[in-house]
Amino acid sequence: MKKLIQKKAFPYMAAFFLPFVICIVICIGNGVYPFGDNCILHIDMYHQYCPFFTELWNKLQTGGSLQYSWNLGLGSDFVSLYAYYLASPLNFLLLLCKKQSIIEFMTLLILVKIALCGLTFFIFLKYRYQLVGKDNRMHANQMFPALVFSTAYALSGFVAAYSWDIMWMDCIALFPLIMVGLLRLVQEKKPGMYFVTLAVSIFANYYMSIMICIFLVFYFALLFFQQKEGKLGALLRFIWYSALAGAASAVLLLPEIAVLGNSGSVSEGFPKTVEWYFSVLAEFGRGAAVTNVYTGNDHWPNLYAGAFCLVLIWLYVLNRRISWKEKVPRLLMLAFFLISFANNRLDYIWHGMHFPQALPGRESFLYIFLLLSVGFETVRKWKGTKTWHIVVATAVALVLIMVGGALGDETVTDPLSLIITGLLICVYGILMLLTKLTTKQVRLGLRDFTVCIAVAELFVNMAVTGLDVTSRVAYTDKQDYYPALLKMAEKDNGTEGFYRVEDNGRKTKNDDALYGYPSATIFSSLINLDVSHFYQMLYLEGGKNFYSYNGATPLPSAMLSVRYLISSNPVEESRVRTLVGSENGNYLYRNNYCLPLGFMMDEETIAEWKTSQTDRIGTLNNLARVLGAEKDMIEPGTCTTEEKEGDSAITVAEDGYYYADYVSCDSDTLTVTRSDGWTKQYSKTTHRYLIELGECEAGTEIHITNQNSENIVYHLYKLNFDALEPAYDTLRKQTMELTDMTDRTIEGTIDVKESGRLVFSIPADKGWKVYVDGKETETKPLSDALLAVPLQEGTHEILLRYTTPGLAEGAAISFAALFLFLLSIIVEKSRHRKR
C-alpha cells in the first residue's frame, strides 16, 4: 500500500476514483440499473436531456442534418438546441453506445463528470499551494487533506442538487482548470491553458460560463492588485485571451443568440426595486450536512461543502500565518456571494441578466470552490492556528449554524440536519484540539482518522441528498410497442405525405425525440414563444418554454397536421377519429380531420379572424365562422352538474362530442371517467387547456376528479360538426402536394384557385427561406407563429430551405479566434526567444 501511495499517478487516480466509487456505491444502493430497476433520470434529465440525447444519437447514426429536426415539436433548430443542451465534447461518445443503453450512457457520464470535478480541484490545489515536495513527490501529509477537499468539491451541495443537469457539469469540472490557467496567465505569462479551458467551457455551456466569467473578473482584480510588477501586461493578456475564448465559441453562440431572441428565455428586464429573499444569516443553515437539496422557486442556495469547512473558515480569519492582504479580498468575495443569493438584483446579474425558473443559486459552485480553497489554505498553514482559535472557531460555527436554522425555513432546512451538523462541528473541533495537544505520532493517527470521518460525512451526505432515482421500467415501457404502432401509422398513411403523431399518455413533452417521430408537442427553453401563444389562443396547452397538443379540437389539430393518435384507451373511436390497429394493449387512431403540411388561407379570412388570449372559445368559433361556418363550432352543452370536494359530476342531456373548461385549477392532474368505461388522465392542468370528454350518449355521467379535493367548476361544451365541416372543407380545398422532404428542405406543388397565403404547420423561425417558382419570396407568418408566404392564382413550385441563423458568421469568427490565438502564441514564443 505504501508503495502504491508513493507512485506519482496515485494522487490523481485517488482524486478521480474516490468520488467515482462513492457514487457507484450509492447507485448500487439505490437500485440503479443494472443493479436494480431504477435510473437517475431526474427533473429536466427525465423530460428533456434523455430525449435530446436520443435525437442526437439518431442524427449521428443516420447522418441526419444537425441544423434542423422534425422530431422536436412542430420543428426546431438543432444547432441552438445542441449548443444549449448537448455541446459537451464527451457527448460524441454516444457513437459507441446502443440506443437502448442511452440512459446508462448518461448515468456513467454524470458519474465521470462528478469524478472529474474531484480530479480537477485536486490539480488546482496542487498548483495553487505547490503540494509537490523537493523530491518531486507528493507526501501523505499534503495528499490526504487535498483528497478530502477535492472530494468535497465533487460531492458538494451544488453537485448533490444539480448533478442530473448533465449539461452544467462540464463547466463545474473545468472551472478549477480555468483557475489554474488564470494563475498561469497572470503569474507566468502563459495563456494556453486559460484560453483552452475557458473556450471549452463556453462551448460546452455558455450559461454556466457567464457566471464563471463574472467570477474571473473579480478574481483577476484580486490577483491584479496583489501583482507587484507587470500589471499592465497581465491586464492586456486577460482581456485579449478572454475575448478570444469567447469568440472561439461563436459558431454556437451566434445561432443560440438568434434563436433565444424568439424564445421565452428573453430577459424580463432589470428589476426596478430591491428585494431581499431572506436573511443572509439564514443561508448558513444551507451549509448543513444531510439537509435537503433545494430546487424550487424560493431562491434557497445549496451551499454544503463539508461541516469541517464551517470551522475552517473562522480559523482562516484567525490564522496568523495568512496575511490580511490575502484574507480580506477572499472573505469579501465570500460575503458578496451570500449577499448575492439573497438579493434580487445581484441574483439577476449572476444568472446572465435573467431570473432562473426554479433551480436557484446556480452560481453556488463558485462560492463552494472559494470556501474550500480558503479552508485548504488554513490546513496548509496549520502552524498559524492556536488552541484558542479552534475553540472560538468551533463556537462561532455552532452559533451560526443554529442561527441560520432558526432564521431559515424548516421545510427547506431540516432541524435534524442542524443537530447532525452541530455534532460534526464538535467532533472536528475536538479532533483539531487533539492535534495541537498530542505527540507527532498520535497526530498522524488523528490526521488519518479525521480524513476518514470527513470522507464518510461526504459519502453519507451524497447518499442522502443526491443521485435521486426513478423507475427505469416505467420510463422505457413504451419501447416494446411504439415501433410497431409507428410502423402501422407509416403503412396506413401510404403516399399521403408528411404527418404528425400524438400520444395522449405521453411520458414527457419530448416523446417525439425519445421515440423518433414528428409531433406537435415540445418542452425546451428554445421554443418559438409566438407558437406557444398561438397554441394558447386556440385553447391548447402553452407556456414560457413549452407547447403541447393537450386541448386540441379537430380544426386546430388539422391545421397542425396531426394525423395519428396513440392511446391506451380502447374506446377512443368516434366521428373525430378512426381505429387503425393495436399493439400490446395500446391503440393507434387516425384523426379524421387532418391537413397536409401546407394549406391556403385567403387574406380576407386572416384579417377577419379575431383572436384573443382571454376568450379562447370565442377565438375558435370566430376561426370557424371566417372559414365558412354559419354557427359556433364549440357551443355550450346541456347538462346537470354536481360539485363535491375533489369530484365534479356532469350528466350530459344529449348525444354529442364534448369538452370542458375551467377558470382555475390548482391540481396538476385531472382524471376523467365516463359511465361507459372511457377514462383519460390529463397532466399539468394548472396550465389551463380544454379538457376532451369524448363522444357521449345522452345520460352519460362523467366524473372529473382531482387529488387536491378542490371544488372545481366546469363549463360543458359540445362540438358542432355542422360548423366544423365547412370550415375544414375551406382549408382543404387548396393544399400543397409534397414532392420531397429532408431535414432541411421541403419541395411541393400547389394549384392556387384563389390568391391568399400558403400557411405551413411549421414555426416561423428566422432560418427558413421560401422560394416560389425559383424566386425567393418574403414570408408573412400567420399570427407571427406559423410560416406562411403570399401566393397568387396559378400553379406554383414551392421550395423551403432551412439554414441555422448565425451559423456561417459564427464559424468564421471561431476560425478567426483560433487563428489569432495560435498567432499570439507564436509571437509570444518569438519574443521570449529574443529576450
CSV table of N, CA, C and O in Angstrom, one decimal, residues 4 76 159 209 343 402 423 576 724 749 779:
chain,number,residue,atom,x,y,z
A,4,LEU,N,2.2,1.9,-3.4
A,4,LEU,CA,1.2,2.4,-4.3
A,4,LEU,C,1.0,3.9,-4.0
A,4,LEU,O,0.9,4.7,-5.0
A,76,SER,N,-37.7,22.3,-35.1
A,76,SER,CA,-36.8,23.1,-34.2
A,76,SER,C,-35.4,23.2,-34.8
A,76,SER,O,-34.9,22.2,-35.4
A,159,VAL,N,-23.5,19.9,-6.4
A,159,VAL,CA,-23.4,18.7,-7.2
A,159,VAL,C,-24.6,17.7,-6.8
A,159,VAL,O,-25.2,17.1,-7.6
A,209,SER,N,-21.1,29.3,-18.0
A,209,SER,CA,-19.8,30.1,-18.3
A,209,SER,C,-20.0,31.6,-18.0
A,209,SER,O,-19.0,32.3,-17.8
A,343,ASN,N,-30.2,38.7,-2.6
A,343,ASN,CA,-30.7,40.0,-3.2
A,343,ASN,C,-31.1,39.8,-4.7
A,343,ASN,O,-30.4,39.1,-5.5
A,402,MET,N,-26.9,27.2,14.0
A,402,MET,CA,-28.1,27.2,14.7
A,402,MET,C,-28.9,28.5,14.4
A,402,MET,O,-30.2,28.4,14.2
A,423,LEU,N,-23.2,18.3,15.8
A,423,LEU,CA,-22.3,17.3,16.3
A,423,LEU,C,-21.1,17.1,15.5
A,423,LEU,O,-20.0,16.9,16.1
A,576,VAL,N,-64.6,11.7,-34.7
A,576,VAL,CA,-63.4,12.5,-34.8
A,576,VAL,C,-62.2,11.7,-35.2
A,576,VAL,O,-61.3,12.1,-35.9
A,724,LEU,N,-68.0,22.6,-38.0
A,724,LEU,CA,-66.6,22.1,-38.2
A,724,LEU,C,-66.4,21.7,-39.7
A,724,LEU,O,-65.4,22.1,-40.3
A,749,THR,N,-45.8,21.2,-54.8
A,749,THR,CA,-46.5,22.0,-55.8
A,749,THR,C,-47.9,22.3,-55.3
A,749,THR,O,-48.5,21.5,-54.5
A,779,THR,N,-41.6,36.0,-46.5
A,779,THR,CA,-42.6,35.3,-45.8
A,779,THR,C,-43.5,36.3,-45.0
A,779,THR,O,-43.1,37.4,-44.7
